[in-house]
Amino acid sequence: MISGVPIETRAKLLRQHGTFALAYSATFQPEIEHFGDERGFIAYRRVRGTVQALADPIAPAEHWPALIEAFLREKGGVAWWQISHPCAKILSDIGYTVNQIGVEWRIDLTSYTFGGPMKRSFRRAAARLNERQDTVVEASFATFEPEALNSVSQEWRATRSVKHRELTFLVRPVVLTDELDVRKLVVLDREGHLVAFAIFDPVYHHDKVIGYLCSARRRRAASHPLTGYAIMRRAIEVFRAEGRSHLSLGLAPAAIGFDEAFKYNRTVRRTLDFIYRSRFFNRYVYPLRGLNEHKESYGGVTEPSYFAFNRAPGVEHLRKLAIACSVY
C-alpha cells in the first residue's frame, strides 16, 4: 500500500463502499491525500506535524483492520475525525482514546412526513415561496453564469462568522461547477434570477446511489429566511420519489447526545461541552449550538460520531482540527 491512490481507483471504490456521508468528500476534496491501493483507501491531511484522517476507510469492512494497521505503521501518530462506531471500535481495541465529536443528523426518507408542529417551517416555507412566486428546481450549474453563482455564495458567506474563506476537511468546499453524481437544486425568482442553491453529495452502496448528504446551501441576503427549508422540502420529495433511503444533514460538532461508548478523555469531553455552551465561541468563532438546533428542526434522527487519537494531549488535536477546517 502507498500514499497516493489514483483518482480512477478512488472513484471505483467510492461507488462500491462509499456508504457514509463524508465518502464523496473524502474521495475528491482538494488538499486531501490518500493511502491505500485497489482494495481500499484512507483519506487524510497533515496539520502541524500530525496526520489527520478523515472519516471511515473507503473499503470493504473486512479489510478495514489491515488497512488501518498498514496506515498506522507508516504514519505513526494519527488523529481520526468523524468516524463511525465500527471504525472507532477497531481503533479503541488497539489502544486509541475515543471521544464523541458530535452527532450526525439524517432524515429517513422512507417514513418522513411534513406533518406536526416541528415541521411547520416546511409548511410556512412553501407558502412564502408561492407568495413571492419563487420556484425550486433541479438544474445544472452550467446553465448559470459563474458570476451569479459566486455572488450568491459570497453574499451568504458575508453573514457567517468565518467570512473570508471556505471551510474545509469536515466540510467539503463548495464547487460551483457540475460534478459526478452530485445534485444541484436552485431557487429562482419570478424573473428567473438565481436566489439560492443547495448541493447534495451522493452516498453509495454496491454501485448505486442510496442517499445524499446536503453538503452546502447558499442564499442571497435579501431572500426569505425560510428559503433553505423550501429547497430541503423539494429535495426530500424528489429523493423519496426516486427510492433513495436517506438524506444526511451532516455533523453537528460538539453536540454530544449519547453516553461515551469507549475509553475517552475527560478533558476533551469537558472542552467540547464548554465551547458548545459558550456564547462567545458561538458568536465569534463558530455557531455550534445554532447549527445543531437548526439540524434538529428538521425532525430527523441522530447517531454519534467519533474522534480518536493515540498521542496526547487530546485538546491539542481539537486546535489542529480547527486549523484543518480553516476555522482560523
C-alpha atoms as a PDB file:
ATOM      1  CA  MET A   1       0.000   0.000   0.000  1.00  0.00           C
ATOM      2  CA  ILE A   2       1.170   3.509  -0.799  1.00  0.00           C
ATOM      3  CA  SER A   3       0.309   7.156  -0.227  1.00  0.00           C
ATOM      4  CA  GLY A   4      -1.305   8.441  -3.381  1.00  0.00           C
ATOM      5  CA  VAL A   5      -4.203   6.461  -4.868  1.00  0.00           C
ATOM      6  CA  PRO A   6      -5.213   7.299  -8.470  1.00  0.00           C
ATOM      7  CA  ILE A   7      -8.493   9.143  -8.803  1.00  0.00           C
ATOM      8  CA  GLU A   8      -9.920   6.403 -11.055  1.00  0.00           C
ATOM      9  CA  THR A   9      -9.248   3.804  -8.349  1.00  0.00           C
ATOM     10  CA  ARG A  10     -10.754   6.032  -5.662  1.00  0.00           C
ATOM     11  CA  ALA A  11     -13.878   6.683  -7.721  1.00  0.00           C
ATOM     12  CA  LYS A  12     -14.410   2.962  -8.307  1.00  0.00           C
ATOM     13  CA  LEU A  13     -14.002   2.174  -4.596  1.00  0.00           C
ATOM     14  CA  LEU A  14     -16.307   5.066  -3.688  1.00  0.00           C
ATOM     15  CA  ARG A  15     -19.151   3.670  -5.757  1.00  0.00           C
ATOM     16  CA  GLN A  16     -18.817   0.284  -4.067  1.00  0.00           C
ATOM     17  CA  HIS A  17     -18.074   1.246  -0.465  1.00  0.00           C
ATOM     18  CA  GLY A  18     -18.882   4.955  -0.025  1.00  0.00           C
ATOM     19  CA  THR A  19     -21.784   4.249   2.318  1.00  0.00           C
ATOM     20  CA  PHE A  20     -21.308   7.189   4.705  1.00  0.00           C
ATOM     21  CA  ALA A  21     -21.969  10.911   4.415  1.00  0.00           C
ATOM     22  CA  LEU A  22     -18.364  12.112   4.003  1.00  0.00           C
ATOM     23  CA  ALA A  23     -17.317   9.448   1.498  1.00  0.00           C
ATOM     24  CA  TYR A  24     -17.633  11.716  -1.555  1.00  0.00           C
ATOM     25  CA  SER A  25     -15.708  14.493   0.177  1.00  0.00           C
ATOM     26  CA  ALA A  26     -13.001  12.090   1.362  1.00  0.00           C
ATOM     27  CA  THR A  27     -12.578  10.894  -2.220  1.00  0.00           C
ATOM     28  CA  PHE A  28     -12.462  14.196  -4.095  1.00  0.00           C
ATOM     29  CA  GLN A  29     -11.817  17.087  -1.667  1.00  0.00           C
ATOM     30  CA  PRO A  30      -8.787  19.194  -2.666  1.00  0.00           C
ATOM     31  CA  GLU A  31      -5.699  19.081  -0.402  1.00  0.00           C
ATOM     32  CA  ILE A  32      -6.681  15.645   0.881  1.00  0.00           C
ATOM     33  CA  GLU A  33      -4.146  12.826   0.463  1.00  0.00           C
ATOM     34  CA  HIS A  34      -4.967   9.142   0.164  1.00  0.00           C
ATOM     35  CA  PHE A  35      -3.304   5.976   1.446  1.00  0.00           C
ATOM     36  CA  GLY A  36      -4.117   2.537   0.086  1.00  0.00           C
ATOM     37  CA  ASP A  37      -4.471   0.602  -3.142  1.00  0.00           C
ATOM     38  CA  GLU A  38      -7.137  -1.021  -5.286  1.00  0.00           C
ATOM     39  CA  ARG A  39      -8.555  -2.763  -2.196  1.00  0.00           C
ATOM     40  CA  GLY A  40      -9.385   0.457  -0.350  1.00  0.00           C
ATOM     41  CA  PHE A  41      -8.049   3.768   0.924  1.00  0.00           C
ATOM     42  CA  ILE A  42      -7.938   6.199   3.844  1.00  0.00           C
ATOM     43  CA  ALA A  43      -8.241   9.966   3.312  1.00  0.00           C
ATOM     44  CA  TYR A  44      -6.017  12.257   5.373  1.00  0.00           C
ATOM     45  CA  ARG A  45      -4.127  15.525   5.564  1.00  0.00           C
ATOM     46  CA  ARG A  46      -1.184  16.764   7.620  1.00  0.00           C
ATOM     47  CA  VAL A  47      -1.609  19.622  10.082  1.00  0.00           C
ATOM     48  CA  ARG A  48       1.268  20.928  12.191  1.00  0.00           C
ATOM     49  CA  GLY A  49       3.082  17.600  12.308  1.00  0.00           C
ATOM     50  CA  THR A  50       0.013  15.423  12.871  1.00  0.00           C
ATOM     51  CA  VAL A  51      -1.733  13.227  10.335  1.00  0.00           C
ATOM     52  CA  GLN A  52      -5.479  13.906  10.410  1.00  0.00           C
ATOM     53  CA  ALA A  53      -7.509  11.012   8.979  1.00  0.00           C
ATOM     54  CA  LEU A  54     -10.939  11.885   7.591  1.00  0.00           C
ATOM     55  CA  ALA A  55     -13.867   9.546   8.225  1.00  0.00           C
ATOM     56  CA  ASP A  56     -14.029   5.777   7.782  1.00  0.00           C
ATOM     57  CA  PRO A  57     -11.861   3.895   5.294  1.00  0.00           C
ATOM     58  CA  ILE A  58     -13.442   3.520   1.863  1.00  0.00           C
ATOM     59  CA  ALA A  59     -13.007  -0.221   1.566  1.00  0.00           C
ATOM     60  CA  PRO A  60     -14.859  -3.452   2.363  1.00  0.00           C
ATOM     61  CA  ALA A  61     -15.439  -3.573   6.126  1.00  0.00           C
ATOM     62  CA  GLU A  62     -13.479  -6.798   6.436  1.00  0.00           C
ATOM     63  CA  HIS A  63     -10.427  -5.007   5.018  1.00  0.00           C
ATOM     64  CA  TRP A  64     -10.555  -2.089   7.495  1.00  0.00           C
ATOM     65  CA  PRO A  65      -8.315  -3.629  10.234  1.00  0.00           C
ATOM     66  CA  ALA A  66      -5.482  -4.476   7.824  1.00  0.00           C
ATOM     67  CA  LEU A  67      -5.748  -1.123   6.044  1.00  0.00           C
ATOM     68  CA  ILE A  68      -5.741   0.790   9.336  1.00  0.00           C
ATOM     69  CA  GLU A  69      -2.782  -1.234  10.623  1.00  0.00           C
ATOM     70  CA  ALA A  70      -0.760  -0.517   7.482  1.00  0.00           C
ATOM     71  CA  PHE A  71      -1.649   3.175   7.646  1.00  0.00           C
ATOM     72  CA  LEU A  72      -0.583   3.489  11.285  1.00  0.00           C
ATOM     73  CA  ARG A  73       2.608   1.568  10.647  1.00  0.00           C
ATOM     74  CA  GLU A  74       3.617   4.171   8.052  1.00  0.00           C
ATOM     75  CA  LYS A  75       2.191   7.355   9.613  1.00  0.00           C
ATOM     76  CA  GLY A  76       2.619   6.792  13.360  1.00  0.00           C
ATOM     77  CA  GLY A  77       0.618   9.408  15.260  1.00  0.00           C
ATOM     78  CA  VAL A  78      -2.803   9.809  13.662  1.00  0.00           C
ATOM     79  CA  ALA A  79      -5.975  11.570  14.784  1.00  0.00           C
ATOM     80  CA  TRP A  80      -9.200  10.257  13.213  1.00  0.00           C
ATOM     81  CA  TRP A  81     -12.222  12.502  12.702  1.00  0.00           C
ATOM     82  CA  GLN A  82     -15.932  11.891  12.141  1.00  0.00           C
ATOM     83  CA  ILE A  83     -15.720   8.119  12.223  1.00  0.00           C
ATOM     84  CA  SER A  84     -18.457   5.565  12.826  1.00  0.00           C
ATOM     85  CA  HIS A  85     -18.823   3.228  15.808  1.00  0.00           C
ATOM     86  CA  PRO A  86     -17.315   0.210  13.937  1.00  0.00           C
ATOM     87  CA  CYS A  87     -14.213   2.192  12.944  1.00  0.00           C
ATOM     88  CA  ALA A  88     -13.913   3.632  16.451  1.00  0.00           C
ATOM     89  CA  LYS A  89     -14.133   0.094  17.888  1.00  0.00           C
ATOM     90  CA  ILE A  90     -11.167  -1.047  15.765  1.00  0.00           C
ATOM     91  CA  LEU A  91      -9.099   1.905  16.967  1.00  0.00           C
ATOM     92  CA  SER A  92     -10.170   1.515  20.604  1.00  0.00           C
ATOM     93  CA  ASP A  93      -9.158  -2.140  20.549  1.00  0.00           C
ATOM     94  CA  ILE A  94      -5.587  -1.186  19.557  1.00  0.00           C
ATOM     95  CA  GLY A  95      -5.216   1.409  22.294  1.00  0.00           C
ATOM     96  CA  TYR A  96      -6.719   4.598  20.876  1.00  0.00           C
ATOM     97  CA  THR A  97      -8.591   7.069  23.054  1.00  0.00           C
ATOM     98  CA  VAL A  98     -12.029   7.630  21.517  1.00  0.00           C
ATOM     99  CA  ASN A  99     -14.331  10.585  22.203  1.00  0.00           C
ATOM    100  CA  GLN A 100     -17.602  11.587  20.642  1.00  0.00           C
ATOM    101  CA  ILE A 101     -17.079  14.600  18.396  1.00  0.00           C
ATOM    102  CA  GLY A 102     -20.785  15.295  17.915  1.00  0.00           C
ATOM    103  CA  VAL A 103     -23.841  13.784  16.276  1.00  0.00           C
ATOM    104  CA  GLU A 104     -24.733  13.187  12.644  1.00  0.00           C
ATOM    105  CA  TRP A 105     -28.300  14.094  11.674  1.00  0.00           C
ATOM    106  CA  ARG A 106     -30.182  12.264   8.956  1.00  0.00           C
ATOM    107  CA  ILE A 107     -33.686  12.011   7.555  1.00  0.00           C
ATOM    108  CA  ASP A 108     -35.175   8.583   6.856  1.00  0.00           C
ATOM    109  CA  LEU A 109     -36.860   9.245   3.522  1.00  0.00           C
ATOM    110  CA  THR A 110     -38.965   6.078   3.639  1.00  0.00           C
ATOM    111  CA  SER A 111     -41.042   7.292   6.595  1.00  0.00           C
ATOM    112  CA  TYR A 112     -40.609  11.069   6.661  1.00  0.00           C
ATOM    113  CA  THR A 113     -43.613  13.393   6.549  1.00  0.00           C
ATOM    114  CA  PHE A 114     -44.086  17.162   6.760  1.00  0.00           C
ATOM    115  CA  GLY A 115     -46.807  16.963   9.413  1.00  0.00           C
ATOM    116  CA  GLY A 116     -46.607  18.001  13.063  1.00  0.00           C
ATOM    117  CA  PRO A 117     -45.518  21.134  14.937  1.00  0.00           C
ATOM    118  CA  MET A 118     -41.779  20.525  14.414  1.00  0.00           C
ATOM    119  CA  LYS A 119     -42.203  20.617  10.609  1.00  0.00           C
ATOM    120  CA  ARG A 120     -44.144  23.886  10.456  1.00  0.00           C
ATOM    121  CA  SER A 121     -41.137  25.693   8.933  1.00  0.00           C
ATOM    122  CA  PHE A 122     -41.500  23.469   5.852  1.00  0.00           C
ATOM    123  CA  ARG A 123     -45.149  24.384   5.504  1.00  0.00           C
ATOM    124  CA  ARG A 124     -44.510  28.086   6.039  1.00  0.00           C
ATOM    125  CA  ALA A 125     -41.663  27.961   3.513  1.00  0.00           C
ATOM    126  CA  ALA A 126     -43.971  26.554   0.859  1.00  0.00           C
ATOM    127  CA  ALA A 127     -46.488  29.333   1.492  1.00  0.00           C
ATOM    128  CA  ARG A 128     -43.847  32.087   1.342  1.00  0.00           C
ATOM    129  CA  LEU A 129     -42.426  30.587  -1.855  1.00  0.00           C
ATOM    130  CA  ASN A 130     -45.848  30.808  -3.516  1.00  0.00           C
ATOM    131  CA  GLU A 131     -46.388  34.365  -2.302  1.00  0.00           C
ATOM    132  CA  ARG A 132     -43.078  35.510  -3.761  1.00  0.00           C
ATOM    133  CA  GLN A 133     -43.581  33.429  -6.928  1.00  0.00           C
ATOM    134  CA  ASP A 134     -40.200  31.785  -6.432  1.00  0.00           C
ATOM    135  CA  THR A 135     -39.602  28.267  -7.757  1.00  0.00           C
ATOM    136  CA  VAL A 136     -37.338  25.398  -6.674  1.00  0.00           C
ATOM    137  CA  VAL A 137     -35.920  23.289  -9.497  1.00  0.00           C
ATOM    138  CA  GLU A 138     -33.068  20.911 -10.114  1.00  0.00           C
ATOM    139  CA  ALA A 139     -30.570  22.411 -12.518  1.00  0.00           C
ATOM    140  CA  SER A 140     -27.086  22.139 -13.949  1.00  0.00           C
ATOM    141  CA  PHE A 141     -24.712  24.816 -12.681  1.00  0.00           C
ATOM    142  CA  ALA A 142     -23.514  25.101 -16.279  1.00  0.00           C
ATOM    143  CA  THR A 143     -26.786  26.901 -17.106  1.00  0.00           C
ATOM    144  CA  PHE A 144     -25.826  29.851 -14.869  1.00  0.00           C
ATOM    145  CA  GLU A 145     -23.166  32.478 -15.246  1.00  0.00           C
ATOM    146  CA  PRO A 146     -20.293  31.781 -12.832  1.00  0.00           C
ATOM    147  CA  GLU A 147     -20.646  35.337 -11.536  1.00  0.00           C
ATOM    148  CA  ALA A 148     -24.242  34.675 -10.455  1.00  0.00           C
ATOM    149  CA  LEU A 149     -23.320  31.525  -8.543  1.00  0.00           C
ATOM    150  CA  ASN A 150     -20.334  33.184  -6.922  1.00  0.00           C
ATOM    151  CA  SER A 151     -22.399  36.239  -5.982  1.00  0.00           C
ATOM    152  CA  VAL A 152     -24.930  34.105  -4.097  1.00  0.00           C
ATOM    153  CA  SER A 153     -22.110  32.240  -2.365  1.00  0.00           C
ATOM    154  CA  GLN A 154     -20.305  35.432  -1.363  1.00  0.00           C
ATOM    155  CA  GLU A 155     -23.468  37.079  -0.022  1.00  0.00           C
ATOM    156  CA  TRP A 156     -24.138  34.041   2.154  1.00  0.00           C
ATOM    157  CA  ARG A 157     -20.569  33.859   3.435  1.00  0.00           C
ATOM    158  CA  ALA A 158     -20.697  37.527   4.415  1.00  0.00           C
ATOM    159  CA  THR A 159     -23.289  36.565   7.050  1.00  0.00           C
ATOM    160  CA  ARG A 160     -21.112  33.851   8.630  1.00  0.00           C
ATOM    161  CA  SER A 161     -18.586  34.042  11.464  1.00  0.00           C
ATOM    162  CA  VAL A 162     -15.947  32.647   9.064  1.00  0.00           C
ATOM    163  CA  LYS A 163     -16.379  35.132   6.216  1.00  0.00           C
ATOM    164  CA  HIS A 164     -13.227  35.187   4.121  1.00  0.00           C
ATOM    165  CA  ARG A 165     -12.530  31.543   3.322  1.00  0.00           C
ATOM    166  CA  GLU A 166     -14.327  28.290   2.642  1.00  0.00           C
ATOM    167  CA  LEU A 167     -14.411  25.734   5.435  1.00  0.00           C
ATOM    168  CA  THR A 168     -12.577  22.508   4.615  1.00  0.00           C
ATOM    169  CA  PHE A 169     -11.843  18.981   5.855  1.00  0.00           C
ATOM    170  CA  LEU A 170     -15.027  18.120   7.801  1.00  0.00           C
ATOM    171  CA  VAL A 171     -16.876  20.311   5.281  1.00  0.00           C
ATOM    172  CA  ARG A 172     -16.396  19.878   1.541  1.00  0.00           C
ATOM    173  CA  PRO A 173     -15.623  23.276  -0.019  1.00  0.00           C
ATOM    174  CA  VAL A 174     -18.317  24.468  -2.396  1.00  0.00           C
ATOM    175  CA  VAL A 175     -17.702  23.631  -6.062  1.00  0.00           C
ATOM    176  CA  LEU A 176     -19.592  25.944  -8.424  1.00  0.00           C
ATOM    177  CA  THR A 177     -19.448  23.569 -11.391  1.00  0.00           C
ATOM    178  CA  ASP A 178     -21.209  20.289 -12.160  1.00  0.00           C
ATOM    179  CA  GLU A 179     -19.739  17.152 -10.590  1.00  0.00           C
ATOM    180  CA  LEU A 180     -20.153  13.399 -10.948  1.00  0.00           C
ATOM    181  CA  ASP A 181     -23.483  12.276  -9.399  1.00  0.00           C
ATOM    182  CA  VAL A 182     -23.787  15.481  -7.332  1.00  0.00           C
ATOM    183  CA  ARG A 183     -27.277  17.034  -7.411  1.00  0.00           C
ATOM    184  CA  LYS A 184     -27.847  20.808  -7.500  1.00  0.00           C
ATOM    185  CA  LEU A 185     -31.183  22.388  -6.549  1.00  0.00           C
ATOM    186  CA  VAL A 186     -31.754  26.107  -7.085  1.00  0.00           C
ATOM    187  CA  VAL A 187     -34.337  28.742  -6.216  1.00  0.00           C
ATOM    188  CA  LEU A 188     -35.315  31.189  -8.960  1.00  0.00           C
ATOM    189  CA  ASP A 189     -37.344  34.357  -8.521  1.00  0.00           C
ATOM    190  CA  ARG A 190     -40.274  35.328 -10.759  1.00  0.00           C
ATOM    191  CA  GLU A 191     -37.844  36.830 -13.313  1.00  0.00           C
ATOM    192  CA  GLY A 192     -35.729  33.679 -13.373  1.00  0.00           C
ATOM    193  CA  HIS A 193     -32.834  35.130 -11.401  1.00  0.00           C
ATOM    194  CA  LEU A 194     -30.837  32.904  -9.056  1.00  0.00           C
ATOM    195  CA  VAL A 195     -31.830  33.360  -5.408  1.00  0.00           C
ATOM    196  CA  ALA A 196     -30.306  30.333  -3.687  1.00  0.00           C
ATOM    197  CA  PHE A 197     -28.832  26.907  -4.287  1.00  0.00           C
ATOM    198  CA  ALA A 198     -28.057  23.679  -2.465  1.00  0.00           C
ATOM    199  CA  ILE A 199     -25.561  20.908  -3.218  1.00  0.00           C
ATOM    200  CA  PHE A 200     -26.199  17.228  -2.455  1.00  0.00           C
ATOM    201  CA  ASP A 201     -23.317  14.743  -2.428  1.00  0.00           C
ATOM    202  CA  PRO A 202     -24.166  11.122  -3.281  1.00  0.00           C
ATOM    203  CA  VAL A 203     -23.914   8.224  -0.842  1.00  0.00           C
ATOM    204  CA  TYR A 204     -23.318   4.850  -2.492  1.00  0.00           C
ATOM    205  CA  HIS A 205     -23.657   1.142  -1.865  1.00  0.00           C
ATOM    206  CA  HIS A 206     -22.721  -1.548  -4.375  1.00  0.00           C
ATOM    207  CA  ASP A 207     -22.518   0.887  -7.297  1.00  0.00           C
ATOM    208  CA  LYS A 208     -25.890   2.512  -6.580  1.00  0.00           C
ATOM    209  CA  VAL A 209     -26.746   5.907  -5.108  1.00  0.00           C
ATOM    210  CA  ILE A 210     -28.752   5.132  -1.965  1.00  0.00           C
ATOM    211  CA  GLY A 211     -28.915   8.609  -0.444  1.00  0.00           C
ATOM    212  CA  TYR A 212     -27.432  12.085  -0.289  1.00  0.00           C
ATOM    213  CA  LEU A 213     -25.658  14.494   2.032  1.00  0.00           C
ATOM    214  CA  CYS A 214     -26.661  18.151   1.894  1.00  0.00           C
ATOM    215  CA  SER A 215     -23.097  19.442   1.771  1.00  0.00           C
ATOM    216  CA  ALA A 216     -23.862  23.128   1.157  1.00  0.00           C
ATOM    217  CA  ARG A 217     -26.674  25.663   0.992  1.00  0.00           C
ATOM    218  CA  ARG A 218     -26.259  29.290  -0.009  1.00  0.00           C
ATOM    219  CA  ARG A 219     -28.783  32.112  -0.449  1.00  0.00           C
ATOM    220  CA  ARG A 220     -28.888  35.825  -1.164  1.00  0.00           C
ATOM    221  CA  ALA A 221     -29.151  38.167   1.798  1.00  0.00           C
ATOM    222  CA  ALA A 222     -32.467  39.540   0.517  1.00  0.00           C
ATOM    223  CA  SER A 223     -34.081  36.125   0.139  1.00  0.00           C
ATOM    224  CA  HIS A 224     -36.727  34.928   2.581  1.00  0.00           C
ATOM    225  CA  PRO A 225     -35.239  33.329   5.731  1.00  0.00           C
ATOM    226  CA  LEU A 226     -37.208  30.128   5.060  1.00  0.00           C
ATOM    227  CA  THR A 227     -35.750  29.672   1.566  1.00  0.00           C
ATOM    228  CA  GLY A 228     -33.485  26.895   2.834  1.00  0.00           C
ATOM    229  CA  TYR A 229     -36.491  24.919   4.079  1.00  0.00           C
ATOM    230  CA  ALA A 230     -38.114  25.265   0.662  1.00  0.00           C
ATOM    231  CA  ILE A 231     -35.042  23.746  -1.005  1.00  0.00           C
ATOM    232  CA  MET A 232     -34.846  20.927   1.516  1.00  0.00           C
ATOM    233  CA  ARG A 233     -38.538  20.120   1.157  1.00  0.00           C
ATOM    234  CA  ARG A 234     -38.131  19.781  -2.599  1.00  0.00           C
ATOM    235  CA  ALA A 235     -35.013  17.636  -2.155  1.00  0.00           C
ATOM    236  CA  ILE A 236     -36.846  15.316   0.251  1.00  0.00           C
ATOM    237  CA  GLU A 237     -39.759  14.975  -2.174  1.00  0.00           C
ATOM    238  CA  VAL A 238     -37.530  14.276  -5.187  1.00  0.00           C
ATOM    239  CA  PHE A 239     -35.167  11.837  -3.482  1.00  0.00           C
ATOM    240  CA  ARG A 240     -38.029   9.967  -1.788  1.00  0.00           C
ATOM    241  CA  ALA A 241     -39.822   9.574  -5.134  1.00  0.00           C
ATOM    242  CA  GLU A 242     -36.616   8.120  -6.583  1.00  0.00           C
ATOM    243  CA  GLY A 243     -36.489   5.486  -3.838  1.00  0.00           C
ATOM    244  CA  ARG A 244     -33.423   6.841  -2.005  1.00  0.00           C
ATOM    245  CA  SER A 245     -33.172   5.710   1.607  1.00  0.00           C
ATOM    246  CA  HIS A 246     -31.956   8.803   3.427  1.00  0.00           C
ATOM    247  CA  LEU A 247     -30.840  12.408   3.319  1.00  0.00           C
ATOM    248  CA  SER A 248     -27.960  13.267   5.640  1.00  0.00           C
ATOM    249  CA  LEU A 249     -27.811  16.707   7.231  1.00  0.00           C
ATOM    250  CA  GLY A 250     -24.204  16.207   8.291  1.00  0.00           C
ATOM    251  CA  LEU A 251     -22.334  16.622  11.550  1.00  0.00           C
ATOM    252  CA  ALA A 252     -23.324  18.859  14.439  1.00  0.00           C
ATOM    253  CA  PRO A 253     -19.895  19.248  16.112  1.00  0.00           C
ATOM    254  CA  ALA A 254     -19.658  19.214  19.914  1.00  0.00           C
ATOM    255  CA  ALA A 255     -23.343  18.265  20.280  1.00  0.00           C
ATOM    256  CA  ILE A 256     -22.887  15.175  22.455  1.00  0.00           C
ATOM    257  CA  GLY A 257     -26.194  13.338  22.581  1.00  0.00           C
ATOM    258  CA  PHE A 258     -25.124   9.869  23.753  1.00  0.00           C
ATOM    259  CA  ASP A 259     -23.134   8.284  26.565  1.00  0.00           C
ATOM    260  CA  GLU A 260     -19.493   7.681  25.714  1.00  0.00           C
ATOM    261  CA  ALA A 261     -19.059   4.157  24.352  1.00  0.00           C
ATOM    262  CA  PHE A 262     -15.273   3.826  24.660  1.00  0.00           C
ATOM    263  CA  LYS A 263     -12.375   4.794  26.915  1.00  0.00           C
ATOM    264  CA  TYR A 264     -12.432   8.558  26.476  1.00  0.00           C
ATOM    265  CA  ASN A 265     -10.530  11.675  27.508  1.00  0.00           C
ATOM    266  CA  ARG A 266     -12.432  13.727  30.101  1.00  0.00           C
ATOM    267  CA  THR A 267     -10.604  16.953  29.274  1.00  0.00           C
ATOM    268  CA  VAL A 268     -11.635  16.655  25.628  1.00  0.00           C
ATOM    269  CA  ARG A 269     -15.228  15.970  26.688  1.00  0.00           C
ATOM    270  CA  ARG A 270     -15.288  18.978  29.022  1.00  0.00           C
ATOM    271  CA  THR A 271     -13.739  21.197  26.348  1.00  0.00           C
ATOM    272  CA  LEU A 272     -16.364  20.223  23.791  1.00  0.00           C
ATOM    273  CA  ASP A 273     -19.141  20.797  26.334  1.00  0.00           C
ATOM    274  CA  PHE A 274     -17.701  24.211  27.195  1.00  0.00           C
ATOM    275  CA  ILE A 275     -17.374  25.516  23.627  1.00  0.00           C
ATOM    276  CA  TYR A 276     -20.839  24.185  22.755  1.00  0.00           C
ATOM    277  CA  ARG A 277     -22.349  26.248  25.589  1.00  0.00           C
ATOM    278  CA  SER A 278     -20.060  29.281  25.264  1.00  0.00           C
ATOM    279  CA  ARG A 279     -21.832  32.395  23.968  1.00  0.00           C
ATOM    280  CA  PHE A 280     -18.512  33.936  22.966  1.00  0.00           C
ATOM    281  CA  PHE A 281     -17.416  30.889  20.961  1.00  0.00           C
ATOM    282  CA  ASN A 282     -20.779  30.514  19.260  1.00  0.00           C
ATOM    283  CA  ARG A 283     -20.956  34.173  18.295  1.00  0.00           C
ATOM    284  CA  TYR A 284     -17.390  34.930  17.281  1.00  0.00           C
ATOM    285  CA  VAL A 285     -15.771  31.610  16.320  1.00  0.00           C
ATOM    286  CA  TYR A 286     -18.361  29.095  15.104  1.00  0.00           C
ATOM    287  CA  PRO A 287     -22.106  28.719  15.886  1.00  0.00           C
ATOM    288  CA  LEU A 288     -22.014  25.144  17.158  1.00  0.00           C
ATOM    289  CA  ARG A 289     -25.218  25.330  19.164  1.00  0.00           C
ATOM    290  CA  GLY A 290     -27.200  27.122  16.467  1.00  0.00           C
ATOM    291  CA  LEU A 291     -26.052  24.592  13.875  1.00  0.00           C
ATOM    292  CA  ASN A 292     -27.298  21.681  15.962  1.00  0.00           C
ATOM    293  CA  GLU A 293     -30.605  23.387  16.749  1.00  0.00           C
ATOM    294  CA  HIS A 294     -31.143  24.097  13.045  1.00  0.00           C
ATOM    295  CA  LYS A 295     -30.486  20.477  12.083  1.00  0.00           C
ATOM    296  CA  GLU A 296     -32.758  19.338  14.899  1.00  0.00           C
ATOM    297  CA  SER A 297     -35.599  21.444  13.465  1.00  0.00           C
ATOM    298  CA  TYR A 298     -35.883  19.035  10.509  1.00  0.00           C
ATOM    299  CA  GLY A 299     -37.100  16.273  12.801  1.00  0.00           C
ATOM    300  CA  GLY A 300     -34.541  13.668  11.786  1.00  0.00           C
ATOM    301  CA  VAL A 301     -32.614  11.111  13.821  1.00  0.00           C
ATOM    302  CA  THR A 302     -29.077  11.177  15.181  1.00  0.00           C
ATOM    303  CA  GLU A 303     -26.199   8.822  15.649  1.00  0.00           C
ATOM    304  CA  PRO A 304     -22.919   9.523  17.464  1.00  0.00           C
ATOM    305  CA  SER A 305     -19.807  10.441  15.521  1.00  0.00           C
ATOM    306  CA  TYR A 306     -16.350   9.869  16.966  1.00  0.00           C
ATOM    307  CA  PHE A 307     -12.834  11.239  17.081  1.00  0.00           C
ATOM    308  CA  ALA A 308      -9.854   9.068  18.091  1.00  0.00           C
ATOM    309  CA  PHE A 309      -6.215   9.767  18.858  1.00  0.00           C
ATOM    310  CA  ASN A 310      -3.159   7.834  20.013  1.00  0.00           C
ATOM    311  CA  ARG A 311      -0.933  10.711  21.152  1.00  0.00           C
ATOM    312  CA  ALA A 312      -1.736  13.156  23.938  1.00  0.00           C
ATOM    313  CA  PRO A 313      -2.729  15.846  24.639  1.00  0.00           C
ATOM    314  CA  GLY A 314      -6.208  15.371  23.214  1.00  0.00           C
ATOM    315  CA  VAL A 315      -7.187  19.040  23.388  1.00  0.00           C
ATOM    316  CA  GLU A 316      -4.293  19.922  21.075  1.00  0.00           C
ATOM    317  CA  HIS A 317      -5.950  17.784  18.409  1.00  0.00           C
ATOM    318  CA  LEU A 318      -9.069  19.951  18.685  1.00  0.00           C
ATOM    319  CA  ARG A 319      -6.949  23.017  17.927  1.00  0.00           C
ATOM    320  CA  LYS A 320      -5.409  21.278  14.923  1.00  0.00           C
ATOM    321  CA  LEU A 321      -8.876  20.286  13.737  1.00  0.00           C
ATOM    322  CA  ALA A 322      -9.884  23.960  13.706  1.00  0.00           C
ATOM    323  CA  ILE A 323      -6.810  24.665  11.557  1.00  0.00           C
ATOM    324  CA  ALA A 324      -7.622  21.763   9.213  1.00  0.00           C
ATOM    325  CA  CYS A 325     -11.181  23.061   8.835  1.00  0.00           C
ATOM    326  CA  SER A 326      -9.944  26.634   8.156  1.00  0.00           C
ATOM    327  CA  VAL A 327     -11.926  27.989  11.102  1.00  0.00           C
ATOM    328  CA  TYR A 328      -8.822  30.116  11.773  1.00  0.00           C
END
